[in-house]
Amino acid sequence: MTVLITGATGFIGRHVCAQLTRNNHRVLAMLRNPQTQLAPLRARVEALGGNADCLDAVTGDLDQPGLGLPPTLPRLSAIVHLGARFAWQLDAEAARRTNVTGSLAVAALAHSQDCRLVFISGFMLENREHLRRVGIDQEQPERTDWSRVYHRVGGYEASKLEAAFQVRGYAAEHTLALVEVQPATVAGHSDTGELDAAQPLFALLDNLARGRMALVPGTPAHWLPLVAVDHLAGLIALATTASEPPPRLLALDPATPNLRELLALAAVGLGRRPPRRFIPIPWLAALLRLPGLAALMNTYPEALHFIQPTRFDTTTIAAFERQHGLLPPPMAEVIRCSVAHYLDRRGGRPSP
């Protein structure tokens, strides 16, 4: 297969490149500057067990008309769309340009190539009550007042939600082969614990290590669903290469402990006392809106939306994983490995 990947240099992207090239699929990474980005990406892919000889690059940019791609491309078997603009308090216009308009351009490219699109969205799309609460019309998404959604949940989450509904609509209208992978919050590698510092779980561990978490957000029922990065990459690779994958794959481990248990498990490795008392999320969100407090605490109100009491039906993905022998690693061990990697990055202890 020949697979084009957007977001190939990101934390998930380089693991997907390793998974696909390990099986000798040809991967084209869409990069803004291949001259400077390709060599380091090849080195990272080799370090992850991939085959760098199967990895090449093409110039492209999600923010450019026609994705800024050259006029001719090799025939593609599939496109994996991982690229996105991420930041808390992200400007709505910038978020929409990259995450919505860019995603539709990728869908149009897949249509023109008559190939499968593996679109990476997010697990909150399966939280029907959350979608209703933030104002999304799930039966007729085109009737949604998206400006209100952006105001309620912030540029990043709103743009990812809007992009998913827009791409689904485009796929239905153009009979596009679409597989939507919906990841939970990404945890570290199940063996090495490798966890990119830009990942929300890394920030959670950092806050706990630095004594910024005196209380547990939510209630005993609240949890932050996780998925190990290598398991997610394996699932995305399967969604790309399997003959008949389900149209939606909810990539989360239902064995993720609730938030208090997760923090207690992480605290053991960090040598910290875990928080035991709870603070209602609306109270915490209100506090974090005080000027400067979110930056000081390294926690933003938008991030709290992903901490939910809702549990999800993982029957479909569990059957698909069993069919292909892709079994999720024990999440408690993934968390311990992630903590060990965090400490290793900090020289064995958190910075003051």
mmCIF file of C-alpha atoms in Angstrom:
data_model
loop_
_atom_site.group_PDB
_atom_site.id
_atom_site.type_symbol
_atom_site.label_atom_id
_atom_site.label_comp_id
_atom_site.label_asym_id
_atom_site.label_seq_id
_atom_site.Cartn_x
_atom_site.Cartn_y
_atom_site.Cartn_z
ATOM 1 C CA MET A 1 0.000 0.000 0.000
ATOM 2 C CA THR A 2 0.956 3.645 -0.428
ATOM 3 C CA VAL A 3 -0.387 5.743 2.462
ATOM 4 C CA LEU A 4 -0.307 9.518 2.817
ATOM 5 C CA ILE A 5 -0.153 10.678 6.437
ATOM 6 C CA THR A 6 -0.814 14.177 7.729
ATOM 7 C CA GLY A 7 0.590 14.978 11.174
ATOM 8 C CA ALA A 8 3.324 12.374 10.668
ATOM 9 C CA THR A 9 5.864 14.181 12.850
ATOM 10 C CA GLY A 10 3.523 14.292 15.853
ATOM 11 C CA PHE A 11 3.561 11.917 18.806
ATOM 12 C CA ILE A 12 0.925 9.579 17.354
ATOM 13 C CA GLY A 13 2.003 10.137 13.748
ATOM 14 C CA ARG A 14 5.550 8.854 14.104
ATOM 15 C CA HIS A 15 4.261 5.704 15.824
ATOM 16 C CA VAL A 16 1.798 5.144 12.954
ATOM 17 C CA CYS A 17 4.635 5.619 10.449
ATOM 18 C CA ALA A 18 6.636 2.972 12.327
ATOM 19 C CA GLN A 19 3.688 0.542 12.397
ATOM 20 C CA LEU A 20 3.007 0.837 8.667
ATOM 21 C CA THR A 21 6.596 0.833 7.403
ATOM 22 C CA ARG A 22 7.438 -2.126 9.664
ATOM 23 C CA ASN A 23 5.114 -4.103 7.393
ATOM 24 C CA ASN A 24 6.740 -2.590 4.275
ATOM 25 C CA HIS A 25 3.877 -0.289 3.362
ATOM 26 C CA ARG A 26 5.078 2.860 1.631
ATOM 27 C CA VAL A 27 4.352 5.987 3.659
ATOM 28 C CA LEU A 28 4.306 9.521 2.299
ATOM 29 C CA ALA A 29 4.467 12.077 5.108
ATOM 30 C CA MET A 30 2.892 15.413 4.266
ATOM 31 C CA LEU A 31 5.392 17.921 5.660
ATOM 32 C CA ARG A 32 5.727 21.686 5.435
ATOM 33 C CA ASN A 33 9.511 21.444 5.017
ATOM 34 C CA PRO A 34 10.605 17.972 3.887
ATOM 35 C CA GLN A 35 14.201 19.143 3.457
ATOM 36 C CA THR A 36 14.571 19.680 7.206
ATOM 37 C CA GLN A 37 11.849 17.417 8.627
ATOM 38 C CA LEU A 38 12.227 14.136 6.764
ATOM 39 C CA ALA A 39 15.633 13.026 8.041
ATOM 40 C CA PRO A 40 14.730 13.446 11.758
ATOM 41 C CA LEU A 41 11.395 11.690 11.150
ATOM 42 C CA ARG A 42 13.141 8.756 9.492
ATOM 43 C CA ALA A 43 15.494 8.480 12.478
ATOM 44 C CA ARG A 44 12.562 8.475 14.933
ATOM 45 C CA VAL A 45 10.712 5.876 12.889
ATOM 46 C CA GLU A 46 13.784 3.610 12.807
ATOM 47 C CA ALA A 47 14.139 4.000 16.591
ATOM 48 C CA LEU A 48 10.526 2.853 16.971
ATOM 49 C CA GLY A 49 11.162 -0.288 14.939
ATOM 50 C CA GLY A 50 9.932 0.980 11.575
ATOM 51 C CA ASN A 51 11.601 0.808 8.179
ATOM 52 C CA ALA A 52 12.831 4.256 7.166
ATOM 53 C CA ASP A 53 13.474 3.041 3.618
ATOM 54 C CA CYS A 54 9.701 2.889 3.172
ATOM 55 C CA LEU A 55 9.207 6.477 4.347
ATOM 56 C CA ASP A 56 9.271 9.472 2.024
ATOM 57 C CA ALA A 57 7.726 12.931 2.099
ATOM 58 C CA VAL A 58 5.706 15.356 0.046
ATOM 59 C CA THR A 59 5.366 19.088 0.618
ATOM 60 C CA GLY A 60 1.973 20.092 1.963
ATOM 61 C CA ASP A 61 0.184 22.295 4.501
ATOM 62 C CA LEU A 62 -3.326 21.983 5.926
ATOM 63 C CA ASP A 63 -3.683 25.771 5.902
ATOM 64 C CA GLN A 64 -2.961 26.159 2.186
ATOM 65 C CA PRO A 65 -5.421 25.937 -0.731
ATOM 66 C CA GLY A 66 -5.360 22.437 -2.138
ATOM 67 C CA LEU A 67 -3.217 21.519 0.878
ATOM 68 C CA GLY A 68 -0.242 23.081 -0.889
ATOM 69 C CA LEU A 69 0.471 19.733 -2.534
ATOM 70 C CA PRO A 70 2.345 19.296 -5.831
ATOM 71 C CA PRO A 71 0.144 18.931 -8.928
ATOM 72 C CA THR A 72 0.801 15.202 -9.201
ATOM 73 C CA LEU A 73 0.878 12.545 -6.501
ATOM 74 C CA PRO A 74 1.459 8.810 -6.678
ATOM 75 C CA ARG A 75 -1.636 6.655 -6.567
ATOM 76 C CA LEU A 76 -2.700 6.417 -2.924
ATOM 77 C CA SER A 77 -4.235 3.392 -1.242
ATOM 78 C CA ALA A 78 -5.309 5.392 1.834
ATOM 79 C CA ILE A 79 -4.892 8.685 3.647
ATOM 80 C CA VAL A 80 -4.454 8.875 7.423
ATOM 81 C CA HIS A 81 -5.467 12.318 8.647
ATOM 82 C CA LEU A 82 -3.794 12.986 11.987
ATOM 83 C CA GLY A 83 -2.786 16.604 11.413
ATOM 84 C CA ALA A 84 -4.479 19.207 13.598
ATOM 85 C CA ARG A 85 -3.819 22.491 15.321
ATOM 86 C CA PHE A 86 -3.848 21.952 19.096
ATOM 87 C CA ALA A 87 -3.675 24.411 21.988
ATOM 88 C CA TRP A 88 -5.915 25.385 24.863
ATOM 89 C CA GLN A 89 -7.529 28.790 24.323
ATOM 90 C CA LEU A 90 -6.990 28.332 20.597
ATOM 91 C CA ASP A 91 -8.280 31.140 18.389
ATOM 92 C CA ALA A 92 -11.516 29.977 16.761
ATOM 93 C CA GLU A 93 -10.641 31.269 13.299
ATOM 94 C CA ALA A 94 -7.244 29.541 13.287
ATOM 95 C CA ALA A 95 -8.792 26.343 14.679
ATOM 96 C CA ARG A 96 -11.455 26.300 11.979
ATOM 97 C CA ARG A 97 -8.997 27.023 9.171
ATOM 98 C CA THR A 98 -6.722 24.096 10.065
ATOM 99 C CA ASN A 99 -8.996 21.575 11.715
ATOM 100 C CA VAL A 100 -12.202 22.019 9.722
ATOM 101 C CA THR A 101 -11.282 23.472 6.322
ATOM 102 C CA GLY A 102 -8.057 21.458 6.270
ATOM 103 C CA SER A 103 -9.917 18.240 7.087
ATOM 104 C CA LEU A 104 -12.422 18.840 4.294
ATOM 105 C CA ALA A 105 -9.516 19.404 1.881
ATOM 106 C CA VAL A 106 -8.044 16.056 2.960
ATOM 107 C CA ALA A 107 -11.429 14.401 2.400
ATOM 108 C CA ALA A 108 -11.593 15.947 -1.078
ATOM 109 C CA LEU A 109 -8.129 14.565 -1.823
ATOM 110 C CA ALA A 110 -9.202 11.077 -0.728
ATOM 111 C CA HIS A 111 -12.262 11.391 -2.977
ATOM 112 C CA SER A 112 -10.137 12.450 -5.956
ATOM 113 C CA GLN A 113 -7.810 9.494 -5.306
ATOM 114 C CA ASP A 114 -10.746 7.122 -4.768
ATOM 115 C CA CYS A 115 -9.008 5.824 -1.638
ATOM 116 C CA ARG A 116 -9.891 5.177 1.988
ATOM 117 C CA LEU A 117 -9.755 8.056 4.461
ATOM 118 C CA VAL A 118 -8.801 7.170 8.031
ATOM 119 C CA PHE A 119 -9.919 10.239 9.942
ATOM 120 C CA ILE A 120 -8.773 10.748 13.531
ATOM 121 C CA SER A 121 -11.428 12.519 15.603
ATOM 122 C CA GLY A 122 -11.979 12.031 19.352
ATOM 123 C CA PHE A 123 -13.826 9.937 21.920
ATOM 124 C CA MET A 124 -16.140 12.778 22.999
ATOM 125 C CA LEU A 125 -18.049 12.289 19.751
ATOM 126 C CA GLU A 126 -19.534 9.178 21.374
ATOM 127 C CA ASN A 127 -20.690 11.117 24.442
ATOM 128 C CA ARG A 128 -24.182 11.941 23.207
ATOM 129 C CA GLU A 129 -25.194 13.829 26.329
ATOM 130 C CA HIS A 130 -22.108 16.067 26.107
ATOM 131 C CA LEU A 131 -22.852 16.856 22.460
ATOM 132 C CA ARG A 132 -26.431 17.760 23.354
ATOM 133 C CA ARG A 133 -25.288 19.850 26.310
ATOM 134 C CA VAL A 134 -22.883 21.957 24.246
ATOM 135 C CA GLY A 135 -25.553 22.609 21.611
ATOM 136 C CA ILE A 136 -24.848 20.198 18.727
ATOM 137 C CA ASP A 137 -27.825 19.007 16.695
ATOM 138 C CA GLN A 138 -26.782 15.380 16.216
ATOM 139 C CA GLU A 139 -29.552 14.539 13.769
ATOM 140 C CA GLN A 140 -29.044 17.611 11.591
ATOM 141 C CA PRO A 141 -25.531 18.955 12.347
ATOM 142 C CA GLU A 142 -25.913 21.672 9.711
ATOM 143 C CA ARG A 143 -28.488 23.325 11.993
ATOM 144 C CA THR A 144 -25.961 23.634 14.835
ATOM 145 C CA ASP A 145 -25.006 27.145 15.933
ATOM 146 C CA TRP A 146 -21.285 26.436 15.850
ATOM 147 C CA SER A 147 -20.334 29.889 17.123
ATOM 148 C CA ARG A 148 -22.090 28.997 20.408
ATOM 149 C CA VAL A 149 -20.305 25.637 20.528
ATOM 150 C CA TYR A 150 -16.944 27.361 20.084
ATOM 151 C CA HIS A 151 -17.822 29.764 22.884
ATOM 152 C CA ARG A 152 -18.822 26.937 25.221
ATOM 153 C CA VAL A 153 -15.993 24.447 24.721
ATOM 154 C CA GLY A 154 -13.144 26.435 23.134
ATOM 155 C CA GLY A 155 -11.534 26.462 19.717
ATOM 156 C CA TYR A 156 -9.751 23.128 19.824
ATOM 157 C CA GLU A 157 -12.587 20.844 20.932
ATOM 158 C CA ALA A 158 -15.228 22.701 18.921
ATOM 159 C CA SER A 159 -13.177 22.560 15.715
ATOM 160 C CA LYS A 160 -12.527 18.831 16.145
ATOM 161 C CA LEU A 161 -16.240 18.196 16.695
ATOM 162 C CA GLU A 162 -17.252 20.354 13.734
ATOM 163 C CA ALA A 163 -14.623 18.709 11.513
ATOM 164 C CA ALA A 164 -15.958 15.244 12.326
ATOM 165 C CA PHE A 165 -19.537 16.150 11.416
ATOM 166 C CA GLN A 166 -18.420 17.984 8.266
ATOM 167 C CA VAL A 167 -16.243 15.081 7.080
ATOM 168 C CA ARG A 168 -19.019 12.572 7.797
ATOM 169 C CA GLY A 169 -21.378 14.684 5.694
ATOM 170 C CA TYR A 170 -18.857 14.974 2.865
ATOM 171 C CA ALA A 171 -18.214 11.208 2.920
ATOM 172 C CA ALA A 172 -21.937 10.433 2.738
ATOM 173 C CA GLU A 173 -22.491 12.879 -0.120
ATOM 174 C CA HIS A 174 -19.506 11.663 -2.155
ATOM 175 C CA THR A 175 -19.584 7.939 -1.251
ATOM 176 C CA LEU A 176 -16.146 8.193 0.307
ATOM 177 C CA ALA A 177 -14.713 5.167 2.135
ATOM 178 C CA LEU A 178 -14.357 6.661 5.618
ATOM 179 C CA VAL A 179 -13.046 5.031 8.784
ATOM 180 C CA GLU A 180 -13.202 7.284 11.836
ATOM 181 C CA VAL A 181 -10.863 6.481 14.714
ATOM 182 C CA GLN A 182 -11.913 8.181 17.963
ATOM 183 C CA PRO A 183 -9.003 8.216 20.426
ATOM 184 C CA ALA A 184 -9.177 8.820 24.147
ATOM 185 C CA THR A 185 -6.450 10.861 25.858
ATOM 186 C CA VAL A 186 -3.140 9.350 24.783
ATOM 187 C CA ALA A 187 -0.951 7.652 27.386
ATOM 188 C CA GLY A 188 2.672 6.625 26.998
ATOM 189 C CA HIS A 189 4.122 3.633 25.192
ATOM 190 C CA SER A 190 3.210 0.374 26.908
ATOM 191 C CA ASP A 191 6.868 -0.775 27.053
ATOM 192 C CA THR A 192 9.002 2.367 27.201
ATOM 193 C CA GLY A 193 6.481 4.801 28.679
ATOM 194 C CA GLU A 194 7.473 7.359 26.015
ATOM 195 C CA LEU A 195 5.095 10.288 26.434
ATOM 196 C CA ASP A 196 5.406 13.544 24.547
ATOM 197 C CA ALA A 197 5.516 16.637 26.766
ATOM 198 C CA ALA A 198 2.754 18.240 24.688
ATOM 199 C CA GLN A 199 0.281 15.512 25.673
ATOM 200 C CA PRO A 200 -2.402 16.339 28.285
ATOM 201 C CA LEU A 201 -1.469 13.298 30.397
ATOM 202 C CA PHE A 202 2.097 14.602 30.670
ATOM 203 C CA ALA A 203 0.714 17.901 31.990
ATOM 204 C CA LEU A 204 -1.440 15.989 34.492
ATOM 205 C CA LEU A 205 1.601 14.088 35.779
ATOM 206 C CA ASP A 206 3.592 17.305 35.919
ATOM 207 C CA ASN A 207 0.896 19.050 37.940
ATOM 208 C CA LEU A 208 0.753 16.136 40.375
ATOM 209 C CA ALA A 209 4.546 16.025 40.702
ATOM 210 C CA ARG A 210 4.741 19.766 41.388
ATOM 211 C CA GLY A 211 2.021 19.745 44.042
ATOM 212 C CA ARG A 212 -0.567 21.566 41.943
ATOM 213 C CA MET A 213 -3.305 18.967 42.518
ATOM 214 C CA ALA A 214 -4.654 19.194 46.042
ATOM 215 C CA LEU A 215 -8.121 18.027 44.969
ATOM 216 C CA VAL A 216 -9.513 15.535 42.471
ATOM 217 C CA PRO A 217 -11.684 17.140 39.771
ATOM 218 C CA GLY A 218 -15.206 15.736 39.664
ATOM 219 C CA THR A 219 -16.654 12.852 41.676
ATOM 220 C CA PRO A 220 -15.683 9.206 42.342
ATOM 221 C CA ALA A 221 -17.396 8.356 39.025
ATOM 222 C CA HIS A 222 -15.289 10.730 36.917
ATOM 223 C CA TRP A 223 -12.480 9.345 34.781
ATOM 224 C CA LEU A 224 -10.095 10.390 32.025
ATOM 225 C CA PRO A 225 -10.258 7.603 29.400
ATOM 226 C CA LEU A 226 -6.800 6.606 28.142
ATOM 227 C CA VAL A 227 -5.241 4.620 25.305
ATOM 228 C CA ALA A 228 -1.562 3.636 25.031
ATOM 229 C CA VAL A 229 0.120 5.354 22.081
ATOM 230 C CA ASP A 230 1.504 2.126 20.582
ATOM 231 C CA HIS A 231 -1.889 0.431 20.850
ATOM 232 C CA LEU A 232 -3.558 3.429 19.190
ATOM 233 C CA ALA A 233 -0.962 3.409 16.400
ATOM 234 C CA GLY A 234 -1.579 -0.299 15.851
ATOM 235 C CA LEU A 235 -5.310 0.324 15.642
ATOM 236 C CA ILE A 236 -4.867 3.175 13.138
ATOM 237 C CA ALA A 237 -2.614 0.950 11.037
ATOM 238 C CA LEU A 238 -5.292 -1.764 11.072
ATOM 239 C CA ALA A 239 -7.983 0.777 10.168
ATOM 240 C CA THR A 240 -5.794 1.655 7.172
ATOM 241 C CA THR A 241 -4.921 -1.829 5.933
ATOM 242 C CA ALA A 242 -7.719 -4.198 7.048
ATOM 243 C CA SER A 243 -10.130 -5.244 4.316
ATOM 244 C CA GLU A 244 -13.380 -4.319 6.088
ATOM 245 C CA PRO A 245 -12.847 -2.271 9.255
ATOM 246 C CA PRO A 246 -15.871 -0.879 11.114
ATOM 247 C CA PRO A 247 -16.728 2.688 10.058
ATOM 248 C CA ARG A 248 -16.031 3.989 13.594
ATOM 249 C CA LEU A 249 -13.486 2.744 16.094
ATOM 250 C CA LEU A 250 -13.682 4.097 19.624
ATOM 251 C CA ALA A 251 -10.080 3.897 20.805
ATOM 252 C CA LEU A 252 -10.198 3.882 24.573
ATOM 253 C CA ASP A 253 -9.399 1.371 27.269
ATOM 254 C CA PRO A 254 -12.473 0.755 29.459
ATOM 255 C CA ALA A 255 -10.092 -0.578 32.127
ATOM 256 C CA THR A 256 -8.722 2.933 32.699
ATOM 257 C CA PRO A 257 -9.112 3.603 36.445
ATOM 258 C CA ASN A 258 -11.249 6.474 37.654
ATOM 259 C CA LEU A 259 -9.397 9.760 38.091
ATOM 260 C CA ARG A 260 -8.747 9.414 41.822
ATOM 261 C CA GLU A 261 -7.304 5.914 41.324
ATOM 262 C CA LEU A 262 -5.244 7.080 38.356
ATOM 263 C CA LEU A 263 -3.753 9.908 40.417
ATOM 264 C CA ALA A 264 -3.081 7.551 43.321
ATOM 265 C CA LEU A 265 -1.279 5.115 41.012
ATOM 266 C CA ALA A 266 0.799 7.909 39.479
ATOM 267 C CA ALA A 267 1.564 9.424 42.885
ATOM 268 C CA VAL A 268 3.247 6.209 44.028
ATOM 269 C CA GLY A 269 5.798 6.467 41.218
ATOM 270 C CA LEU A 270 6.223 10.203 41.734
ATOM 271 C CA GLY A 271 6.737 9.896 45.487
ATOM 272 C CA ARG A 272 3.849 12.281 46.147
ATOM 273 C CA ARG A 273 0.800 12.109 48.389
ATOM 274 C CA PRO A 274 -2.245 11.679 46.121
ATOM 275 C CA PRO A 275 -5.272 13.951 46.417
ATOM 276 C CA ARG A 276 -8.287 12.238 47.955
ATOM 277 C CA ARG A 277 -10.974 14.914 48.266
ATOM 278 C CA PHE A 278 -13.029 16.065 45.304
ATOM 279 C CA ILE A 279 -13.881 19.451 43.840
ATOM 280 C CA PRO A 280 -16.942 19.779 41.567
ATOM 281 C CA ILE A 281 -15.856 20.468 38.028
ATOM 282 C CA PRO A 282 -18.053 23.600 37.641
ATOM 283 C CA TRP A 283 -16.358 25.060 40.735
ATOM 284 C CA LEU A 284 -12.900 24.280 39.378
ATOM 285 C CA ALA A 285 -13.766 25.683 35.961
ATOM 286 C CA ALA A 286 -14.956 28.925 37.577
ATOM 287 C CA LEU A 287 -11.739 29.219 39.581
ATOM 288 C CA LEU A 288 -9.605 28.637 36.504
ATOM 289 C CA ARG A 289 -11.295 31.557 34.764
ATOM 290 C CA LEU A 290 -9.758 33.953 37.279
ATOM 291 C CA PRO A 291 -7.067 36.013 35.510
ATOM 292 C CA GLY A 292 -3.735 34.204 35.371
ATOM 293 C CA LEU A 293 -4.785 31.189 37.447
ATOM 294 C CA ALA A 294 -5.093 28.723 34.552
ATOM 295 C CA ALA A 295 -1.548 29.479 33.371
ATOM 296 C CA LEU A 296 -0.220 29.323 36.935
ATOM 297 C CA MET A 297 -1.874 25.941 37.554
ATOM 298 C CA ASN A 298 -1.111 24.677 34.024
ATOM 299 C CA THR A 299 -4.768 23.646 33.734
ATOM 300 C CA TYR A 300 -7.353 25.223 31.456
ATOM 301 C CA PRO A 301 -11.150 25.057 31.751
ATOM 302 C CA GLU A 302 -11.400 23.457 28.293
ATOM 303 C CA ALA A 303 -9.374 20.459 29.454
ATOM 304 C CA LEU A 304 -11.982 19.652 32.095
ATOM 305 C CA HIS A 305 -14.535 18.633 29.429
ATOM 306 C CA PHE A 306 -12.599 15.403 28.859
ATOM 307 C CA ILE A 307 -13.023 14.323 32.492
ATOM 308 C CA GLN A 308 -16.461 12.709 32.451
ATOM 309 C CA PRO A 309 -18.557 10.164 34.379
ATOM 310 C CA THR A 310 -19.861 8.704 31.111
ATOM 311 C CA ARG A 311 -18.908 5.124 30.224
ATOM 312 C CA PHE A 312 -18.807 3.954 26.623
ATOM 313 C CA ASP A 313 -19.795 0.890 24.605
ATOM 314 C CA THR A 314 -16.541 -0.670 23.332
ATOM 315 C CA THR A 315 -18.094 -3.878 21.961
ATOM 316 C CA THR A 316 -17.314 -3.101 18.304
ATOM 317 C CA ILE A 317 -13.690 -2.173 18.777
ATOM 318 C CA ALA A 318 -13.056 -5.067 21.172
ATOM 319 C CA ALA A 319 -14.326 -7.537 18.558
ATOM 320 C CA PHE A 320 -12.217 -5.899 15.830
ATOM 321 C CA GLU A 321 -9.103 -6.003 18.019
ATOM 322 C CA ARG A 322 -9.652 -9.654 18.927
ATOM 323 C CA GLN A 323 -10.142 -10.516 15.276
ATOM 324 C CA HIS A 324 -6.720 -9.085 14.445
ATOM 325 C CA GLY A 325 -4.896 -10.101 17.622
ATOM 326 C CA LEU A 326 -4.443 -6.515 18.822
ATOM 327 C CA LEU A 327 -4.950 -6.749 22.582
ATOM 328 C CA PRO A 328 -4.769 -3.630 24.780
ATOM 329 C CA PRO A 329 -1.885 -3.593 27.276
ATOM 330 C CA PRO A 330 -2.744 -3.425 31.010
ATOM 331 C CA MET A 331 -3.517 0.241 31.634
ATOM 332 C CA ALA A 332 -2.091 0.254 35.167
ATOM 333 C CA GLU A 333 1.275 -0.808 33.726
ATOM 334 C CA VAL A 334 1.013 1.830 30.971
ATOM 335 C CA ILE A 335 0.472 4.506 33.630
ATOM 336 C CA ARG A 336 3.456 3.265 35.651
ATOM 337 C CA CYS A 337 5.654 3.303 32.542
ATOM 338 C CA SER A 338 4.437 6.804 31.661
ATOM 339 C CA VAL A 339 5.352 8.026 35.148
ATOM 340 C CA ALA A 340 8.818 6.456 34.860
ATOM 341 C CA HIS A 341 9.341 8.182 31.511
ATOM 342 C CA TYR A 342 8.187 11.501 32.977
ATOM 343 C CA LEU A 343 10.723 11.168 35.803
ATOM 344 C CA ASP A 344 13.465 10.196 33.379
ATOM 345 C CA ARG A 345 12.801 13.352 31.341
ATOM 346 C CA ARG A 346 12.998 15.399 34.551
ATOM 347 C CA GLY A 347 16.263 13.821 35.641
ATOM 348 C CA GLY A 348 14.604 11.584 38.198
ATOM 349 C CA ARG A 349 12.629 14.328 39.923
ATOM 350 C CA PRO A 350 10.336 17.176 38.883
ATOM 351 C CA SER A 351 11.810 20.612 38.408
ATOM 352 C CA PRO A 352 10.977 23.096 41.169
#
